[in-house]
Coordinates of C-alpha atoms in Angstrom, one line a residue:
D288 CA -44.4 48.9 1.9
I289 CA -48.6 49.3 2.0
P290 CA -49.3 50.5 -1.6
L291 CA -46.5 47.6 -2.8
I292 CA -48.2 44.8 -1.0
Y293 CA -51.8 46.7 -2.3
F294 CA -50.9 46.2 -5.5
M295 CA -49.6 43.0 -5.9
Q296 CA -52.6 41.7 -3.4
N297 CA -54.4 43.0 -6.4
E298 CA -52.5 41.2 -9.1
I299 CA -52.0 38.2 -7.5
P300 CA -53.6 35.3 -8.7
D301 CA -55.3 33.8 -5.3
E302 CA -53.4 30.0 -5.9
Y303 CA -50.0 32.2 -5.9
R304 CA -49.7 35.3 -3.8
G305 CA -49.1 33.8 -0.1
R306 CA -45.6 32.4 -2.3
V307 CA -44.7 34.8 -3.6
L308 CA -45.3 37.7 -1.2
S309 CA -42.9 36.0 1.9
I310 CA -41.0 35.6 -1.0
G311 CA -40.8 39.7 -1.7
L312 CA -40.7 40.5 1.7
S313 CA -38.0 38.0 2.9
I314 CA -36.3 39.5 -0.1
G315 CA -36.6 42.9 1.8
K316 CA -35.8 42.2 4.6
M317 CA -32.3 40.7 3.6
M318 CA -32.1 43.5 1.9
L319 CA -31.9 46.2 4.8
P320 CA -28.8 46.1 5.9
I321 CA -27.0 45.9 3.1
A322 CA -28.8 48.9 1.9
M323 CA -27.7 50.7 5.8
V324 CA -23.7 49.2 5.2
L325 CA -24.2 50.9 2.0
S326 CA -25.5 54.0 3.5
G327 CA -23.6 54.2 5.9
L328 CA -20.5 54.4 3.3
L329 CA -22.4 57.0 0.7
L330 CA -22.1 59.1 4.1
N331 CA -18.4 59.1 4.0
Y332 CA -18.1 60.9 1.3
I333 CA -20.9 63.0 -0.3
P334 CA -22.8 65.7 2.3
A335 CA -26.5 63.5 4.5
Y336 CA -28.6 66.1 2.9
T337 CA -28.2 65.5 -1.3
I338 CA -28.8 61.4 -0.5
P339 CA -32.6 62.0 0.1
I340 CA -32.8 64.5 -2.7
V341 CA -31.2 61.7 -5.1
G342 CA -33.3 59.0 -4.2
G343 CA -36.1 61.1 -4.4
F344 CA -34.7 61.9 -8.1
L345 CA -34.5 58.4 -8.9
Y346 CA -37.9 57.6 -7.9
L347 CA -39.2 59.6 -9.6
I348 CA -37.5 58.7 -12.3
V349 CA -38.1 54.5 -11.9
I350 CA -42.0 55.5 -12.5
K351 CA -41.8 57.7 -15.2
V352 CA -40.4 54.9 -16.4
S353 CA -42.7 52.5 -15.1
S354 CA -45.7 53.8 -15.8
N355 CA -44.7 54.4 -20.3

């Protein structure tokens, strides 16, 4: 959360910052219950230790793609 908010505060113009931050944080809070349900369902089918490993790889892929 902190790196994202830092980035948004630096890149968004002052007159839009409050609106953009509130929408972004609201979307993030709405996604939390959905993510919890999906991870609970996913744990029925795959071992728990694979979820952070796959998530880490996906995170690295997103960083690599977005940096190009």
